[in-house]
Amino acid sequence: MASNEEILAGLAEIVNEETGLAPEAVELDKSFTEDLDIDSISMMTIVVNAEEKFGVRIPDEEVKNLKTVGDAVDFISNAQA
Amino acid sequence: MTRKVVITGLGATTPIGGDVPTMWQNALKGVSGAHTLEDEWVAKYELPVHFAARCSTPALDVLSRVEAKRMDPSTQFGVIAAREAWADSGITEIDHDRLAVAFATGIGGVWTLLDAWDTLKEKGPRRVLPMTVPMLMPNGVAAAVSLDLGARAGAHTPVSACASGTEALHLGLDLIRSGKADVVMCGGAEAAIHPMPLAAFSSMQALSRRNDDPERASRPYDLDRDGFVMGEGAGALVLEAEEHALARGARIYGELAGTSVTADAYHITAPDPQGLGATRALKAAMFDGRIQAEDVVHVNAHATSTPVGDKPEYTALKAALGNHVENVAVSATKSQMGHLLGASGAVEAVLTVLAVHERKAPVTINLENQDPEIPLDVVTSARTLPAGDIVALSNSFGFGGHNAVVAIRSV
């Protein structure tokens, strides 16, 4: 079980790997599309990498609800619980 | 009045140089880009061929990691060469609706395709990356170059095996002559040094097996030639309508005077032993460029170093040029960099343009005992080409019976 801080740090690492964005730019209130300029293809890659890293399943229909980094952290945290 | 088309930019990444100046210096010196493959898969799959000619500068030394992630290795090479050619052209302002791309490949994203298949088998469908399709599609390189340059007059991908790169120039010339574009980024890219293509080309007995001496394995016209050496990389040329180039005061390397494409309709892989399709291609390119045999001083030959391929090309050159063939300096540059498949025509066109521009023919290495049935004047040490108006030809032939020729005239 990862803490929310650990999930955020892990997500930031995945986003950096996929997009080159600095990990510190990946903050809870940031929108994946509006603020981080992540397109749907990168988003799917990030989702699949997050599933592997945190041992959770993020259904395709859930991905559109993950608007901000915080949404993703909450979803992963709940899915791990 | 046919629009005249000139070449104003060159780019390349190859086994003998990661950019045009390095490649050209090495091509005049005569070096080999072939080396033993250190990859674990060579032993794992017991490949009969243990060497190839990899690009001398890895793509990741040039592109950012994130940029490279979305590109198959073939596209990475293509984008690197296209960027060099674009910078070299000096074009700063252009009507992007009049800029097209004709960027070829022989095979396309074979690494991406096979990696994704491995992932599917080992980890399941969820792990197959969403970028897989745009990375494996053969038009991926033309699309990436079009995106990179903002080229909106069409992005085309001629696919004709090892004639693809030359066919891209044929298409590019047409696009400008017919008024569909003013500038075309032409080229070819290939990255197929993967165990499957190596196994497949070996299985058809096309590759040299000189495992103990890779640098001497590619030996076009030599009696001991036993197959080609797999290479990889990309070449790119900026074609430009002459009036467009003159209006901006561009440096002009040469004129793309004529091109041609023919088909053997003889056999799926073997060349027509009489070289009839190749002869028709040579004659058609010369007719297209209003070129007489006596104008031709240099040929960059297809010459892959296979026992069956090299001779019909000589037969065709003899048929097209007559006795003048004896006066033509022939370079077989695959002796140095191996066979870049769908990229070879583009890279060899870059070398041919430079030969005309610099008046120097690049070197053919490893020619120790010239096949007496191929009595060409092969350039084995860098040679100066004559002054005055000159023409050079570059030939490419591909599995499927594809023949393509480009003719470059000095300006």
CSV table of C-alpha atoms in Angstrom, one decimal, chain A residues 17-18 20 39 42 45 48 51-52 57-58 60, chain B residues 65-66 69-70 123 126-131 134:
chain,number,residue,atom,x,y,z
A,17,GLU,CA,9.1,9.1,-18.6
A,18,GLU,CA,6.3,9.5,-21.1
A,20,GLY,CA,9.6,14.6,-20.5
A,39,ASP,CA,-2.9,13.7,-25.2
A,42,SER,CA,0.0,9.4,-23.8
A,45,THR,CA,0.3,4.8,-21.8
A,48,VAL,CA,-1.1,1.2,-18.2
A,51,GLU,CA,-1.5,-0.1,-13.3
A,52,GLU,CA,1.7,-2.0,-13.4
A,57,ARG,CA,-6.7,-2.0,-12.6
A,58,ILE,CA,-8.0,1.3,-14.1
A,60,ASP,CA,-11.0,2.3,-19.8
B,65,ARG,CA,14.2,10.3,-25.3
B,66,VAL,CA,10.6,11.5,-25.2
B,69,LYS,CA,9.6,7.0,-27.7
B,70,ARG,CA,6.9,7.8,-30.2
B,123,LYS,CA,2.1,-9.6,-20.9
B,126,ARG,CA,-3.4,-4.3,-22.0
B,127,ARG,CA,0.4,-3.8,-22.3
B,128,VAL,CA,0.4,-3.3,-26.0
B,129,LEU,CA,1.2,0.4,-26.3
B,130,PRO,CA,-1.4,2.8,-27.8
B,131,MET,CA,1.3,4.2,-30.1
B,134,PRO,CA,1.2,4.8,-35.8
